[in-house]
Short mmCIF file of C-alpha atoms and ligand atoms in Angstrom, two decimals:
data_model
loop_
_atom_site.label_atom_id
_atom_site.label_comp_id
_atom_site.label_asym_id
_atom_site.label_seq_id
_atom_site.Cartn_x
_atom_site.Cartn_y
_atom_site.Cartn_z
CA UNK A 149 21.77 1.69 18.98
CA UNK A 150 19.80 4.01 20.91
CA UNK A 151 17.54 2.10 22.69
CA UNK A 152 14.39 3.46 21.46
CA UNK A 153 15.21 2.18 18.06
CA UNK A 154 16.15 -1.10 19.27
CA UNK A 155 14.40 -4.34 17.95
CA UNK A 156 15.83 -6.69 20.65
CA UNK A 157 13.34 -9.69 21.53
CA UNK A 158 11.07 -8.64 18.65
CA UNK A 159 9.53 -10.85 15.91
CA UNK A 160 9.62 -9.44 12.52
CA UNK A 161 7.90 -10.93 9.48
CA UNK A 162 9.23 -9.29 5.97
CA UNK A 163 7.48 -10.56 2.90
CA UNK A 164 9.36 -10.29 -0.52
CA UNK A 165 13.07 -10.60 1.50
CA UNK A 166 14.67 -12.76 -1.22
CA UNK A 167 16.21 -9.76 -2.86
CA UNK A 168 16.11 -5.98 -3.42
CA UNK A 169 14.28 -3.84 -0.88
CA UNK A 170 13.41 -6.60 1.41
CA UNK A 171 16.71 -8.46 1.78
CA UNK A 172 17.99 -4.95 2.90
CA UNK A 173 15.12 -4.35 5.29
CA UNK A 174 15.63 -8.10 6.74
CA UNK A 175 19.21 -7.53 7.42
CA UNK A 176 18.72 -4.12 8.88
CA UNK A 177 15.84 -5.25 11.34
CA UNK A 178 18.00 -8.37 12.16
CA UNK A 179 21.22 -5.87 12.77
CA UNK A 180 18.74 -3.94 15.25
CA UNK A 181 17.92 -6.89 17.08
CA UNK A 182 14.96 -8.64 15.85
CA UNK A 183 14.47 -12.56 14.85
CA UNK A 184 13.40 -12.46 11.25
CA UNK A 185 10.84 -14.36 9.62
CA UNK A 186 11.55 -14.37 5.76
CA UNK A 187 9.06 -14.93 3.05
CA UNK A 188 8.97 -15.11 -0.48
CA UNK A 189 7.73 -16.72 -3.49
CA UNK A 190 10.98 -18.93 -3.96
CA UNK A 191 12.11 -20.25 -0.17
CA UNK A 192 15.84 -21.27 -2.28
CA UNK A 193 16.33 -17.46 -2.92
CA UNK A 194 15.81 -17.05 0.86
CA UNK A 195 18.78 -19.19 1.90
CA UNK A 196 21.13 -15.83 0.84
CA UNK A 197 19.22 -13.34 2.68
CA UNK A 198 19.00 -15.97 5.88
CA UNK A 199 22.78 -16.32 5.35
CA UNK A 200 23.77 -12.65 5.39
CA UNK A 201 21.50 -12.17 8.66
CA UNK A 202 23.45 -15.24 9.93
CA UNK A 203 26.40 -13.68 9.34
CA UNK A 204 25.88 -10.20 10.49
CA UNK A 205 24.41 -11.26 13.48
CA UNK A 206 24.72 -15.07 14.29
CA UNK A 207 20.90 -15.56 14.45
CA UNK A 208 18.97 -17.83 12.45
CA UNK A 209 16.18 -17.05 10.56
CA UNK A 210 12.99 -18.63 10.09
CA UNK A 211 11.84 -19.07 5.67
CA UNK A 212 8.92 -19.54 4.35
CA UNK A 213 8.57 -19.98 0.29
CA UNK A 214 4.80 -19.03 -0.07
CA UNK A 215 2.75 -16.80 -2.66
CA UNK A 216 1.79 -14.04 -0.34
CA UNK A 217 -2.02 -13.65 -3.02
CA UNK A 218 -2.54 -17.53 -1.29
CA UNK A 219 -4.86 -17.01 2.01
CA UNK A 220 -4.83 -20.71 2.81
CA UNK A 221 -0.61 -20.47 2.99
CA UNK A 222 -0.47 -17.25 4.75
CA UNK A 223 -2.85 -18.73 7.44
CA UNK A 224 -0.87 -21.93 7.92
CA UNK A 225 2.28 -20.01 8.03
CA UNK A 226 0.90 -17.79 10.51
CA UNK A 227 -0.21 -20.16 12.84
CA UNK A 228 3.06 -22.07 12.63
CA UNK A 229 5.13 -18.67 13.45
CA UNK A 230 2.58 -18.46 16.84
CA UNK A 231 3.44 -21.80 17.88
CA UNK A 232 6.57 -21.46 17.61
CA UNK A 233 7.44 -17.73 18.73
CA UNK A 234 3.84 -17.11 20.40
CA UNK A 235 3.58 -13.52 19.06
CA UNK A 236 4.33 -11.57 15.93
CA UNK A 237 5.91 -7.73 16.83
CA UNK A 238 6.53 -6.40 13.34
CA UNK A 239 5.13 -7.00 9.77
CA UNK A 240 6.71 -5.48 6.40
CA UNK A 241 4.69 -5.92 3.81
CA UNK A 242 7.02 -5.44 1.26
CA UNK A 243 6.44 -8.22 -1.87
CA UNK A 244 5.67 -6.24 -4.86
CA UNK A 245 5.69 -6.43 -8.66
CA UNK A 246 5.63 -4.31 -11.90
CA UNK A 247 5.00 -4.62 -15.26
CA UNK A 248 5.33 -0.91 -17.30
CA UNK A 249 2.84 -0.84 -20.31
CA UNK A 250 1.19 2.19 -21.57
CA UNK A 251 -2.74 2.48 -20.55
CA UNK A 252 -4.17 0.89 -23.86
CA UNK A 253 -1.80 -2.18 -23.52
CA UNK A 254 -2.96 -3.15 -20.32
CA UNK A 255 -4.73 -6.52 -19.94
CA UNK A 256 -7.43 -7.38 -17.59
CA UNK A 257 -4.78 -10.59 -16.12
CA UNK A 258 -2.02 -7.65 -16.10
CA UNK A 259 -4.72 -5.95 -13.96
CA UNK A 260 -5.13 -8.68 -11.50
CA UNK A 261 -1.99 -9.77 -11.02
CA UNK A 262 -0.44 -6.47 -10.03
CA UNK A 263 -3.32 -5.46 -7.77
CA UNK A 264 -3.18 -9.15 -6.52
CA UNK A 265 0.29 -8.97 -5.19
CA UNK A 266 0.80 -5.31 -4.52
CA UNK A 267 -2.18 -4.84 -2.83
CA UNK A 268 -4.67 -7.99 -1.96
CA UNK A 269 -1.35 -9.68 -0.35
CA UNK A 270 -1.08 -6.89 1.82
CA UNK A 271 -4.50 -7.13 3.23
CA UNK A 272 -4.43 -11.03 3.28
CA UNK A 273 -1.43 -10.91 5.63
CA UNK A 274 -2.09 -7.78 7.17
CA UNK A 275 -5.62 -9.32 8.40
CA UNK A 276 -3.76 -12.62 9.61
CA UNK A 277 -1.26 -10.95 11.33
CA UNK A 278 -3.32 -8.02 13.07
CA UNK A 279 -5.71 -11.04 14.57
CA UNK A 280 -2.57 -12.10 16.55
CA UNK A 281 -1.32 -8.85 17.55
CA UNK A 282 -4.19 -7.35 19.07
CA UNK A 283 -4.05 -10.43 21.45
CA UNK A 284 -1.01 -8.25 22.91
CA UNK A 285 -2.05 -4.97 22.39
CA UNK A 286 1.38 -4.30 19.94
CA UNK A 287 2.39 -4.45 16.48
CA UNK A 288 3.83 -2.51 13.88
CA UNK A 289 2.94 -2.88 10.31
CA UNK A 290 4.47 -1.35 7.70
CA UNK A 291 2.98 -1.38 3.99
CA UNK A 292 5.42 -0.70 1.23
CA UNK A 293 3.62 1.84 -0.86
CA UNK A 294 5.71 4.06 -3.40
CA UNK A 295 5.42 7.82 -4.89
CA UNK A 296 2.97 6.18 -7.36
CA UNK A 297 0.71 5.69 -4.84
CA UNK A 298 0.06 9.64 -5.21
CA UNK A 299 1.95 10.74 -8.11
CA UNK A 300 1.30 9.52 -11.65
CA UNK A 301 4.16 7.72 -13.03
CA UNK A 302 3.52 7.05 -16.62
CA UNK A 303 3.19 3.46 -18.10
CA UNK A 304 2.14 2.01 -14.56
CA UNK A 305 -1.52 2.38 -14.01
CA UNK A 306 -2.17 -1.13 -12.09
CA UNK A 307 0.68 -0.52 -10.36
CA UNK A 308 -0.15 3.08 -9.10
CA UNK A 309 -3.55 2.25 -8.67
CA UNK A 310 -2.22 -0.69 -6.12
CA UNK A 311 0.02 1.79 -4.22
CA UNK A 312 -2.45 4.22 -4.17
CA UNK A 313 -5.05 1.47 -2.67
CA UNK A 314 -2.16 0.63 -0.08
CA UNK A 315 -1.76 4.36 1.22
CA UNK A 316 -5.81 4.00 1.75
CA UNK A 317 -5.69 0.46 3.62
CA UNK A 318 -2.70 1.67 5.84
CA UNK A 319 -4.71 4.76 6.95
CA UNK A 320 -8.15 2.79 7.21
CA UNK A 321 -6.47 -0.09 9.38
CA UNK A 322 -4.77 2.71 11.19
CA UNK A 323 -7.89 3.80 12.31
CA UNK A 324 -9.18 0.66 12.98
CA UNK A 325 -7.01 -0.89 15.05
CA UNK A 326 -5.76 2.09 17.25
CA UNK A 327 -7.91 0.83 19.73
CA UNK A 328 -5.33 -2.40 20.11
CA UNK A 329 -2.23 -0.01 20.15
CA UNK A 330 -0.97 -1.03 16.66
CA UNK A 331 0.72 1.42 14.27
CA UNK A 332 0.27 1.02 10.86
CA UNK A 333 2.14 3.07 8.43
CA UNK A 334 3.70 3.18 4.59
CA UNK A 335 7.04 3.75 3.20
CA UNK A 336 6.95 5.41 -0.13
CA UNK A 337 10.10 5.01 -2.38
CA UNK A 338 11.11 6.87 -5.19
CA UNK A 339 13.30 4.91 -8.10
CA UNK A 340 15.45 2.43 -6.12
CA UNK A 341 18.08 0.60 -8.25
CA UNK A 342 16.32 -3.04 -7.81
CA UNK A 343 15.06 -5.74 -10.02
CA UNK A 344 12.06 -4.69 -10.20
CA UNK A 345 13.33 -1.31 -12.10
CA UNK A 346 14.70 -3.81 -14.87
CA UNK A 347 11.90 -3.35 -17.62
CA UNK A 348 12.55 0.03 -17.32
CA UNK A 349 16.20 0.09 -17.41
CA UNK A 350 16.28 -0.28 -21.02
CA UNK A 351 14.56 2.54 -20.97
CA UNK A 352 17.73 4.94 -20.03
CA UNK A 353 16.29 8.23 -21.10
CA UNK A 354 13.30 7.97 -18.71
CA UNK A 355 15.76 6.89 -16.10
CA UNK A 356 17.65 9.99 -16.94
CA UNK A 357 14.83 12.01 -17.08
CA UNK A 358 14.18 11.05 -13.42
CA UNK A 359 17.39 11.70 -12.32
CA UNK A 360 17.14 14.78 -13.73
CA UNK A 361 14.10 15.51 -11.89
CA UNK A 362 15.24 14.13 -8.60
CA UNK A 363 17.07 16.77 -6.35
CA UNK A 364 19.79 14.45 -4.94
CA UNK A 365 20.24 13.73 -8.50
CA UNK A 366 20.67 9.62 -8.32
CA UNK A 367 18.62 6.45 -8.11
CA UNK A 368 18.11 5.36 -5.12
CA UNK A 369 19.67 2.08 -3.53
CA UNK A 370 17.64 -0.32 -1.07
CA UNK A 371 20.10 0.73 1.92
CA UNK A 372 18.50 4.22 1.61
CA UNK A 373 15.12 2.64 2.84
CA UNK A 374 16.33 1.04 6.10
CA UNK A 375 16.76 3.42 8.52
CA UNK A 376 12.55 4.48 7.85
CA UNK A 377 11.68 0.67 8.20
CA UNK A 378 13.51 0.52 11.76
CA UNK A 379 11.96 3.63 12.40
CA UNK A 380 8.62 2.41 11.86
CA UNK A 381 9.43 -0.76 13.25
CA UNK A 382 10.78 0.68 16.68
CA UNK A 383 9.35 2.33 19.41
CA UNK A 384 10.99 5.73 18.43
CA UNK A 385 7.90 6.15 15.95
CA UNK A 386 5.10 5.05 18.94
CA UNK A 387 3.14 8.20 18.20
CA UNK A 388 2.91 7.82 14.15
CA UNK A 389 0.17 5.80 12.62
CA UNK A 390 -1.62 5.86 9.47
CA UNK A 391 0.93 7.90 7.57
CA UNK A 392 3.60 7.61 5.39
CA UNK A 393 7.18 8.25 5.13
CA UNK A 394 8.43 9.51 1.47
CA UNK A 395 12.17 8.51 0.56
CA UNK A 396 12.84 9.47 -2.98
CA UNK A 397 16.02 11.92 -3.25
CA UNK A 398 13.32 14.75 -3.19
CA UNK A 399 11.78 13.55 -6.55
CA UNK A 400 8.16 14.32 -5.60
CA UNK A 401 8.77 17.61 -3.89
CA UNK A 402 9.72 19.34 -7.11
CA UNK A 403 7.77 20.09 -10.22
CA UNK A 404 9.52 19.28 -13.63
P1 NAP B 1049 12.28 -6.65 -6.35
O1 NAP B 1049 13.73 -6.76 -6.31
O2 NAP B 1049 11.57 -7.31 -7.29
O3 NAP B 1049 12.05 -7.59 -4.80
C1 NAP B 1049 10.39 -8.07 -4.67
C2 NAP B 1049 10.46 -9.48 -4.04
O4 NAP B 1049 9.04 -9.90 -3.92
C3 NAP B 1049 10.93 -10.60 -4.99
O5 NAP B 1049 11.78 -11.31 -4.33
C4 NAP B 1049 9.87 -11.48 -5.51
O6 NAP B 1049 10.11 -12.49 -5.48
C5 NAP B 1049 9.08 -11.09 -4.41
N1 NAP B 1049 7.75 -11.78 -4.71
C6 NAP B 1049 6.90 -11.19 -6.06
N2 NAP B 1049 5.45 -11.42 -5.73
C7 NAP B 1049 5.55 -12.30 -4.94
C8 NAP B 1049 4.65 -13.04 -3.96
N3 NAP B 1049 3.41 -13.40 -4.83
N4 NAP B 1049 4.74 -13.86 -3.27
C9 NAP B 1049 5.73 -13.85 -2.24
N5 NAP B 1049 7.09 -12.97 -2.87
C10 NAP B 1049 7.01 -12.52 -3.78
O7 NAP B 1049 11.56 -5.52 -5.82
P2 NAP B 1049 11.77 -4.43 -4.74
O8 NAP B 1049 12.24 -3.27 -5.63
O9 NAP B 1049 12.79 -4.61 -4.09
O10 NAP B 1049 10.22 -4.05 -4.25
C11 NAP B 1049 10.10 -4.30 -2.93
C12 NAP B 1049 8.64 -3.44 -2.91
O11 NAP B 1049 8.89 -2.19 -2.82
C13 NAP B 1049 7.70 -3.67 -3.30
O12 NAP B 1049 6.46 -3.36 -3.09
C14 NAP B 1049 7.88 -2.36 -4.80
O13 NAP B 1049 6.43 -2.14 -5.12
C15 NAP B 1049 8.05 -1.38 -3.79
N6 NAP B 1049 8.96 -0.19 -4.61
C16 NAP B 1049 9.76 -0.45 -5.26
C17 NAP B 1049 10.70 0.83 -6.11
C18 NAP B 1049 11.57 0.51 -6.58
O14 NAP B 1049 12.04 1.54 -7.38
N7 NAP B 1049 12.43 -0.53 -6.60
C19 NAP B 1049 9.80 2.01 -5.80
C20 NAP B 1049 8.52 1.91 -4.81
C21 NAP B 1049 8.16 0.96 -4.48
P3 NAP B 1049 10.92 -13.53 -7.13
O15 NAP B 1049 12.34 -12.63 -6.87
O16 NAP B 1049 10.81 -14.77 -6.88
O17 NAP B 1049 10.00 -12.63 -8.35
#
Protein backbone atom coordinates (compact mmCIF):
# COMPACT_ATOMS: atom_id res chain seq x y z
CA UNK A 1 0.00 0.00 0.00
CA UNK A 2 1.25 3.53 -0.83
CA UNK A 3 2.65 5.27 2.28
CA UNK A 4 0.06 8.06 2.11
CA UNK A 5 -2.75 5.50 2.59
CA UNK A 6 -0.95 3.54 5.30
CA UNK A 7 -2.62 3.33 8.72
CA UNK A 8 0.32 1.59 10.43
CA UNK A 9 0.43 2.53 14.13
CA UNK A 10 -3.06 4.05 14.11
CA UNK A 11 -5.85 3.13 16.52
CA UNK A 12 -9.30 3.05 14.91
CA UNK A 13 -12.78 2.64 16.41
CA UNK A 14 -15.58 1.42 14.12
CA UNK A 15 -19.14 1.36 15.47
CA UNK A 16 -21.70 -1.09 14.09
CA UNK A 17 -18.83 -3.36 13.02
CA UNK A 18 -20.46 -6.76 13.73
CA UNK A 19 -21.77 -6.99 10.18
CA UNK A 20 -22.52 -5.14 6.97
CA UNK A 21 -20.57 -2.04 5.99
CA UNK A 22 -18.98 -1.64 9.44
CA UNK A 23 -17.47 -5.13 9.27
CA UNK A 24 -15.97 -4.40 5.84
CA UNK A 25 -14.63 -1.04 7.07
CA UNK A 26 -13.01 -2.67 10.11
CA UNK A 27 -11.30 -5.37 8.02
CA UNK A 28 -10.21 -2.78 5.41
CA UNK A 29 -8.73 -0.40 7.99
CA UNK A 30 -6.92 -3.33 9.64
CA UNK A 31 -5.48 -4.44 6.28
CA UNK A 32 -4.23 -0.86 5.82
CA UNK A 33 -2.35 -1.24 9.12
CA UNK A 34 -4.65 0.01 11.90
CA UNK A 35 -5.37 -1.66 15.23
CA UNK A 36 -9.12 -1.96 15.66
CA UNK A 37 -11.60 -1.35 18.45
CA UNK A 38 -14.88 -2.96 17.35
CA UNK A 39 -18.15 -1.66 18.77
CA UNK A 40 -21.66 -3.05 18.29
CA UNK A 41 -24.76 -3.58 20.34
CA UNK A 42 -24.16 -7.35 20.56
CA UNK A 43 -20.60 -8.22 21.56
CA UNK A 44 -20.97 -11.87 20.49
CA UNK A 45 -21.53 -10.84 16.87
CA UNK A 46 -18.25 -8.91 16.93
CA UNK A 47 -16.24 -12.10 17.36
CA UNK A 48 -16.67 -12.86 13.65
CA UNK A 49 -15.20 -9.47 12.68
CA UNK A 50 -12.34 -9.88 15.16
CA UNK A 51 -11.60 -13.34 13.70
CA UNK A 52 -11.64 -12.01 10.11
CA UNK A 53 -9.11 -9.34 11.15
CA UNK A 54 -6.94 -11.93 12.91
CA UNK A 55 -7.03 -14.16 9.79
CA UNK A 56 -6.19 -11.28 7.43
CA UNK A 57 -3.58 -9.43 9.51
CA UNK A 58 -2.64 -11.57 12.51
CA UNK A 59 -3.63 -8.65 14.77
CA UNK A 60 -5.97 -8.85 17.75
CA UNK A 61 -8.87 -6.41 18.07
CA UNK A 62 -10.64 -5.11 21.15
CA UNK A 63 -14.44 -5.56 21.24
CA UNK A 64 -17.15 -3.64 23.10
CA UNK A 65 -20.79 -4.75 23.15
CA UNK A 66 -22.42 -1.42 23.86
CA UNK A 67 -25.38 0.60 22.63
CA UNK A 68 -23.93 3.72 21.00
CA UNK A 69 -26.85 5.82 22.26
CA UNK A 70 -25.72 5.22 25.87
CA UNK A 71 -23.44 8.13 26.82
CA UNK A 72 -22.33 6.60 30.15
CA UNK A 73 -21.18 3.39 28.39
CA UNK A 74 -19.46 5.43 25.66
CA UNK A 75 -17.56 7.53 28.18
CA UNK A 76 -16.33 4.56 30.19
CA UNK A 77 -15.35 2.75 26.96
CA UNK A 78 -13.30 5.74 25.77
CA UNK A 79 -11.63 5.97 29.19
CA UNK A 80 -10.64 2.29 28.97
CA UNK A 81 -9.36 2.65 25.39
CA UNK A 82 -7.19 5.62 26.38
CA UNK A 83 -5.85 3.75 29.43
CA UNK A 84 -4.81 0.86 27.16
CA UNK A 85 -3.77 2.56 23.88
CA UNK A 86 -3.10 6.19 25.04
CA UNK A 87 -4.71 7.73 21.91
CA UNK A 88 -7.47 7.35 19.33
CA UNK A 89 -6.55 8.31 15.75
CA UNK A 90 -9.65 7.31 13.77
CA UNK A 91 -13.35 7.11 14.61
CA UNK A 92 -15.87 5.71 12.12
CA UNK A 93 -19.42 6.50 13.26
CA UNK A 94 -21.09 3.75 11.27
CA UNK A 95 -23.86 2.17 13.45
CA UNK A 96 -27.26 2.91 11.98
CA UNK A 97 -30.80 1.60 11.60
CA UNK A 98 -33.80 2.10 9.35
CA UNK A 99 -37.47 1.05 9.45
CA UNK A 100 -39.14 2.18 6.21
CA UNK A 101 -42.77 3.32 6.60
CA UNK A 102 -45.01 5.82 4.86
CA UNK A 103 -44.82 9.19 6.65
CA UNK A 104 -48.33 8.99 8.16
CA UNK A 105 -47.49 5.63 9.80
CA UNK A 106 -44.30 6.81 11.49
CA UNK A 107 -44.73 6.87 15.27
CA UNK A 108 -42.99 9.13 17.76
CA UNK A 109 -41.10 6.06 19.02
CA UNK A 110 -39.92 5.23 15.47
CA UNK A 111 -38.67 8.80 15.12
CA UNK A 112 -36.84 8.85 18.47
CA UNK A 113 -35.23 5.44 17.91
CA UNK A 114 -33.96 6.11 14.39
CA UNK A 115 -32.75 9.64 15.09
CA UNK A 116 -31.24 8.37 18.36
CA UNK A 117 -29.11 5.66 16.73
CA UNK A 118 -28.31 7.46 13.47
CA UNK A 119 -27.67 11.03 14.68
CA UNK A 120 -27.51 11.32 18.49
CA UNK A 121 -24.97 8.47 18.71
CA UNK A 122 -22.65 10.23 16.24
CA UNK A 123 -22.71 13.33 18.46
CA UNK A 124 -22.09 11.30 21.63
CA UNK A 125 -19.26 9.18 20.17
CA UNK A 126 -17.61 12.16 18.46
CA UNK A 127 -17.84 14.32 21.58
CA UNK A 128 -16.19 11.68 23.78
CA UNK A 129 -13.49 10.80 21.23
CA UNK A 130 -12.71 14.32 19.93
CA UNK A 131 -11.86 15.41 23.50
CA UNK A 132 -8.99 12.89 23.35
CA UNK A 133 -7.99 13.62 19.74
CA UNK A 134 -7.51 17.36 20.38
CA UNK A 135 -4.84 16.57 23.00
CA UNK A 136 -2.68 15.22 20.15
CA UNK A 137 -3.74 17.67 17.41
CA UNK A 138 -4.58 14.65 15.27
CA UNK A 139 -7.75 12.79 14.45
CA UNK A 140 -9.95 11.58 11.60
CA UNK A 141 -13.68 11.24 12.17
CA UNK A 142 -15.76 9.61 9.45
CA UNK A 143 -19.53 9.89 9.79
CA UNK A 144 -21.82 7.54 7.90
CA UNK A 145 -24.48 9.60 6.16
CA UNK A 146 -26.45 8.53 3.07
CA UNK A 147 -27.71 9.94 -0.21
CA UNK A 148 -30.92 10.16 1.86
CA UNK A 149 -29.20 13.01 3.72
CA UNK A 150 -29.53 15.29 0.71
CA UNK A 151 -32.24 13.74 -1.49
CA UNK A 152 -35.64 12.38 -0.53
CA UNK A 153 -36.07 8.62 -0.62
CA UNK A 154 -39.74 7.82 0.00
CA UNK A 155 -41.01 6.09 3.19
CA UNK A 156 -37.91 6.98 5.20
CA UNK A 157 -38.57 10.38 6.82
CA UNK A 158 -36.75 9.77 10.15
CA UNK A 159 -33.84 8.10 8.35
CA UNK A 160 -33.42 10.90 5.81
CA UNK A 161 -33.78 13.59 8.47
CA UNK A 162 -31.17 11.87 10.67
CA UNK A 163 -28.72 11.59 7.75
CA UNK A 164 -29.28 15.25 6.79
CA UNK A 165 -28.42 16.00 10.41
CA UNK A 166 -25.26 13.89 10.11
CA UNK A 167 -24.11 16.01 7.15
CA UNK A 168 -24.65 19.24 9.09
CA UNK A 169 -22.99 17.78 12.21
CA UNK A 170 -20.01 16.85 10.01
CA UNK A 171 -19.64 20.40 8.63
CA UNK A 172 -20.04 22.06 12.02
CA UNK A 173 -17.59 19.73 13.74
CA UNK A 174 -15.13 20.43 10.92
CA UNK A 175 -15.50 24.18 11.54
CA UNK A 176 -15.13 23.88 15.32
CA UNK A 177 -12.34 21.29 15.42
CA UNK A 178 -10.09 22.48 12.57
CA UNK A 179 -8.10 24.55 15.09
CA UNK A 180 -6.96 21.18 16.54
CA UNK A 181 -6.12 19.80 13.08
CA UNK A 182 -8.92 17.23 13.13
CA UNK A 183 -10.42 16.09 9.80
CA UNK A 184 -14.16 15.42 9.93
CA UNK A 185 -15.83 14.01 6.81
CA UNK A 186 -18.82 11.91 5.80
CA UNK A 187 -19.54 9.07 3.39
CA UNK A 188 -22.89 8.99 1.57
CA UNK A 189 -23.67 5.52 0.21
CA UNK A 190 -26.51 4.77 -2.17
CA UNK A 191 -28.23 1.37 -1.86
CA UNK A 192 -25.79 -1.20 -0.43
CA UNK A 193 -26.74 -4.87 -0.10
CA UNK A 194 -26.69 -5.44 3.69
CA UNK A 195 -29.13 -6.43 6.43
CA UNK A 196 -30.31 -2.82 6.55
CA UNK A 197 -31.98 -3.25 3.16
CA UNK A 198 -33.98 -6.31 4.32
CA UNK A 199 -37.21 -4.44 5.02
CA UNK A 200 -37.23 -3.22 1.44
CA UNK A 201 -35.90 -6.42 -0.16
CA UNK A 202 -39.46 -7.73 -0.26
CA UNK A 203 -40.22 -4.60 -2.23
CA UNK A 204 -38.53 -5.99 -5.33
CA UNK A 205 -40.19 -3.44 -7.58
CA UNK A 206 -38.80 -0.57 -5.55
CA UNK A 207 -35.26 -1.98 -5.62
CA UNK A 208 -35.56 -2.71 -9.34
CA UNK A 209 -36.55 0.94 -9.85
CA UNK A 210 -33.49 2.04 -7.87
CA UNK A 211 -31.21 -0.13 -10.01
CA UNK A 212 -32.85 1.07 -13.22
CA UNK A 213 -32.05 4.63 -12.10
CA UNK A 214 -28.47 3.81 -11.09
CA UNK A 215 -26.00 4.34 -13.95
CA UNK A 216 -23.81 1.45 -12.75
CA UNK A 217 -27.02 -0.62 -12.74
CA UNK A 218 -26.53 -2.70 -9.59
CA UNK A 219 -26.77 -2.47 -5.82
CA UNK A 220 -23.51 -1.67 -4.06
CA UNK A 221 -21.80 -4.14 -1.73
CA UNK A 222 -19.96 -3.20 1.48
CA UNK A 223 -16.53 -3.60 -0.15
CA UNK A 224 -17.45 -0.85 -2.65
CA UNK A 225 -17.16 1.63 0.27
CA UNK A 226 -13.88 0.49 1.84
CA UNK A 227 -11.58 2.56 -0.39
CA UNK A 228 -13.39 5.79 0.54
CA UNK A 229 -13.10 4.92 4.24
CA UNK A 230 -9.35 4.17 4.05
CA UNK A 231 -8.82 7.39 2.07
CA UNK A 232 -10.65 9.52 4.67
CA UNK A 233 -8.89 7.72 7.55
CA UNK A 234 -5.44 8.26 6.03
CA UNK A 235 -3.13 11.21 5.46
CA UNK A 236 -4.02 11.05 1.75
CA UNK A 237 -7.07 13.17 2.66
CA UNK A 238 -5.31 15.61 5.00
CA UNK A 239 -6.61 18.71 3.10
CA UNK A 240 -10.24 17.53 3.27
CA UNK A 241 -12.63 18.42 6.06
CA UNK A 242 -16.35 19.19 6.38
CA UNK A 243 -17.26 17.40 3.18
CA UNK A 244 -18.60 14.09 1.93
CA UNK A 245 -17.79 11.35 -0.54
CA UNK A 246 -20.79 9.95 -2.42
CA UNK A 247 -20.54 6.23 -3.30
CA UNK A 248 -23.84 5.40 -5.00
CA UNK A 249 -23.14 3.98 -8.47
CA UNK A 250 -24.10 7.38 -9.88
CA UNK A 251 -27.68 7.24 -8.55
CA UNK A 252 -27.79 10.80 -7.17
CA UNK A 253 -26.21 12.25 -10.30
CA UNK A 254 -29.06 11.49 -12.65
CA UNK A 255 -32.75 12.34 -12.78
CA UNK A 256 -35.35 9.59 -13.26
P1 LIG B 1 -26.36 -3.25 9.06
O1 LIG B 1 -25.90 -4.36 8.20
O2 LIG B 1 -27.71 -3.32 9.69
O3 LIG B 1 -25.26 -3.00 10.20
C1 LIG B 1 -25.44 -2.01 11.17
C2 LIG B 1 -24.76 -2.45 12.45
O4 LIG B 1 -25.01 -1.43 13.45
C3 LIG B 1 -25.35 -3.76 12.99
O5 LIG B 1 -24.31 -4.62 13.37
C4 LIG B 1 -26.17 -3.29 14.18
O6 LIG B 1 -26.22 -4.23 15.23
C5 LIG B 1 -25.38 -2.09 14.66
N1 LIG B 1 -26.19 -1.25 15.53
C6 LIG B 1 -27.47 -0.87 15.34
N2 LIG B 1 -27.88 -0.12 16.36
C7 LIG B 1 -26.84 -0.02 17.22
C8 LIG B 1 -26.67 0.61 18.47
N3 LIG B 1 -27.65 1.32 19.06
N4 LIG B 1 -25.47 0.51 19.10
C9 LIG B 1 -24.47 -0.21 18.53
N5 LIG B 1 -24.59 -0.83 17.35
C10 LIG B 1 -25.77 -0.75 16.70
O7 LIG B 1 -26.36 -1.87 8.28
P2 LIG B 1 -25.36 -1.30 7.16
O8 LIG B 1 -26.08 -1.28 5.89
O9 LIG B 1 -24.04 -1.95 7.24
O10 LIG B 1 -25.27 0.22 7.63
C11 LIG B 1 -24.10 0.82 8.17
C12 LIG B 1 -24.23 2.33 8.05
O11 LIG B 1 -24.34 2.67 6.65
C13 LIG B 1 -25.49 2.90 8.72
O12 LIG B 1 -25.19 4.13 9.32
C14 LIG B 1 -26.43 3.12 7.54
O13 LIG B 1 -27.38 4.11 7.79
C15 LIG B 1 -25.44 3.53 6.46
N6 LIG B 1 -26.00 3.37 5.11
C16 LIG B 1 -26.37 2.13 4.66
C17 LIG B 1 -26.93 2.02 3.38
C18 LIG B 1 -27.37 0.70 2.81
O14 LIG B 1 -28.00 0.70 1.74
N7 LIG B 1 -27.08 -0.43 3.43
C19 LIG B 1 -27.09 3.17 2.59
C20 LIG B 1 -26.72 4.40 3.09
C21 LIG B 1 -26.16 4.48 4.36
P3 LIG B 1 -27.22 -5.48 15.22
O15 LIG B 1 -26.75 -6.39 14.14
O16 LIG B 1 -27.09 -6.09 16.57
O17 LIG B 1 -28.58 -4.87 14.97
